Tab-separated table of C-alpha atoms in Angstrom:
chain	number	residue	atom	x	y	z
A	1	PHE	CA	0.000	0.000	0.000
A	2	VAL	CA	1.502	3.281	-1.109
A	3	ARG	CA	-0.062	6.503	0.044
A	4	SER	CA	0.755	9.961	-1.233
A	5	ALA	CA	1.859	12.514	1.349
A	6	SER	CA	1.954	15.855	-0.449
A	7	ASN	CA	2.863	17.782	2.719
A	8	PHE	CA	5.818	15.529	3.567
A	9	HIS	CA	8.757	17.047	1.710
A	10	LEU	CA	11.927	19.042	2.131
A	11	PRO	CA	11.586	22.832	2.202
A	12	GLU	CA	11.863	24.442	-1.234
A	13	ASN	CA	14.368	26.901	0.208
A	14	LEU	CA	17.500	24.771	0.654
A	15	SER	CA	18.953	27.185	3.206
A	16	LYS	CA	16.201	26.285	5.706
A	17	PRO	CA	17.395	23.993	8.506
A	18	CYS	CA	15.787	20.579	9.000
A	19	ILE	CA	15.360	18.480	12.097
A	20	LEU	CA	14.143	15.017	11.156
A	21	ILE	CA	12.325	13.384	14.075
A	22	GLY	CA	11.362	9.714	14.130
A	23	PRO	CA	9.810	9.052	17.544
A	24	GLY	CA	9.775	5.271	17.272
A	25	SER	CA	7.808	5.108	14.054
A	26	GLY	CA	10.852	4.515	11.876
A	27	ILE	CA	13.148	6.698	9.826
A	28	ALA	CA	12.823	5.039	6.416
A	29	PRO	CA	10.757	7.949	5.016
A	30	PHE	CA	13.561	10.356	5.939
A	31	ARG	CA	16.057	8.406	3.826
A	32	SER	CA	14.688	10.107	0.735
A	33	PHE	CA	15.453	13.476	2.316
A	34	TRP	CA	19.119	12.771	2.999
A	35	GLN	CA	19.450	10.956	-0.339
A	36	GLN	CA	18.049	14.033	-2.112
A	37	ARG	CA	20.477	16.300	-0.273
A	38	LEU	CA	23.351	13.945	-1.170
A	39	TYR	CA	22.275	14.026	-4.826
A	40	ASP	CA	22.057	17.822	-4.744
A	41	LEU	CA	25.549	17.994	-3.252
A	42	GLU	CA	27.296	15.430	-5.453
A	43	LYS	CA	25.500	15.932	-8.782
A	44	LYS	CA	24.462	19.578	-8.680
A	45	GLY	CA	27.073	21.076	-6.367
A	46	ILE	CA	24.384	22.492	-4.061
A	47	LYS	CA	25.503	22.578	-0.427
A	48	ALA	CA	22.560	22.775	1.963
A	49	PRO	CA	22.958	23.032	5.732
A	50	GLY	CA	23.348	19.645	7.390
A	51	MET	CA	20.159	18.125	8.735
A	52	ILE	CA	19.759	16.870	12.285
A	53	LEU	CA	18.313	13.370	12.642
A	54	VAL	CA	16.710	12.285	15.910
A	55	PHE	CA	15.067	8.921	16.201
A	56	GLY	CA	14.049	6.389	18.761
A	57	CYS	CA	13.714	2.639	18.825
A	58	ARG	CA	14.125	-0.158	21.326
A	59	GLN	CA	17.615	-1.599	20.968
A	60	SER	CA	20.577	-0.469	18.925
A	61	ASN	CA	21.692	-3.927	17.858
A	62	MET	CA	18.254	-4.861	16.509
A	63	ASP	CA	16.695	-1.601	15.371
A	64	HIS	CA	19.466	0.716	14.167
A	65	ILE	CA	19.313	-0.668	10.630
A	66	TYR	CA	20.568	2.492	8.903
A	67	LYS	CA	23.543	2.975	11.222
A	68	GLU	CA	26.228	2.720	8.536
A	69	GLU	CA	24.251	4.853	6.090
A	70	THR	CA	23.697	7.619	8.639
A	71	LYS	CA	27.403	7.544	9.550
A	72	GLU	CA	28.259	8.005	5.872
A	73	MET	CA	25.768	10.884	5.508
A	74	LYS	CA	27.296	12.567	8.548
A	75	LYS	CA	30.786	12.078	7.147
A	76	LYS	CA	29.695	13.706	3.873
A	77	GLY	CA	28.061	16.624	5.689
A	78	VAL	CA	24.499	15.792	4.655
A	79	LEU	CA	23.569	15.021	8.251
A	80	LYS	CA	24.970	17.470	10.750
A	81	GLU	CA	24.156	15.304	13.763
A	82	VAL	CA	22.501	11.954	14.476
A	83	TYR	CA	20.892	11.409	17.864
A	84	THR	CA	19.492	8.054	18.907
A	85	ALA	CA	17.159	7.217	21.771
A	86	PHE	CA	16.966	3.572	22.804
A	87	SER	CA	14.208	2.658	25.212
A	88	ARG	CA	15.205	-0.962	25.880
A	89	GLU	CA	18.998	-0.941	25.716
A	90	PRO	CA	20.316	-3.574	28.173
A	91	GLY	CA	22.081	-2.040	31.155
A	92	LYS	CA	21.198	1.548	30.234
A	93	PRO	CA	18.385	3.854	31.318
A	94	LYS	CA	15.459	4.294	28.953
A	95	THR	CA	15.921	7.224	26.614
A	96	TYR	CA	13.184	8.693	24.441
A	97	VAL	CA	13.217	11.183	21.578
A	98	GLN	CA	11.614	13.862	23.738
A	99	ASP	CA	14.519	13.504	26.197
A	100	ILE	CA	16.996	14.316	23.440
A	101	LEU	CA	14.885	17.213	22.157
A	102	CYS	CA	14.770	18.737	25.643
A	103	LYS	CA	18.323	18.012	26.789
A	104	GLU	CA	20.389	18.216	23.615
A	105	LEU	CA	18.423	20.230	21.071
A	106	GLU	CA	16.326	22.721	22.993
A	107	ASP	CA	18.072	25.744	21.447
A	108	ASP	CA	17.988	24.299	17.913
A	109	VAL	CA	14.287	23.441	18.138
A	110	HIS	CA	13.431	26.867	19.582
A	111	ARG	CA	15.396	28.669	16.851
A	112	LEU	CA	13.814	26.576	14.107
A	113	LEU	CA	10.267	27.095	15.349
A	114	HIS	CA	10.536	30.769	16.252
A	115	GLU	CA	13.196	32.246	13.987
A	116	ASP	CA	14.115	30.096	10.988
A	117	GLY	CA	10.863	28.173	10.459
C-alpha cells in the first residue's frame, strides 16, 4: 500500500534547517530526504545546511538498521548530527526522543520554530 503525502517534503528553500524526528515510528521515510540532499551535493554542487536526525527505537543492535548509512551521511556533511534514543537498551536507562529534544536540542528546536521556520 503506497499513500501519497503531499505535505511531507523538504523545504523548497535549501537554506532552511531541518530536524528530522522519528519518535519510534521509523526513519525510512527520511532516507529520501538525505538521499536528495546527497544528490544535490554530489551531482548539482548544491551545499545545503546539514540536517539533524533524531530517532528512537528499542535496541541499537536490533533496530538501528541504517547505522552505517547515517554515519556516511554525517561524514559527507548531509547530516549534521545523528541522535538516537533507545528505550530498551540492556544495562542503560530508557531514553526517548523527547529527552533528546529537551536536553540536547532545545536551542535548535526553539530557533527553528521561532526564527528560521
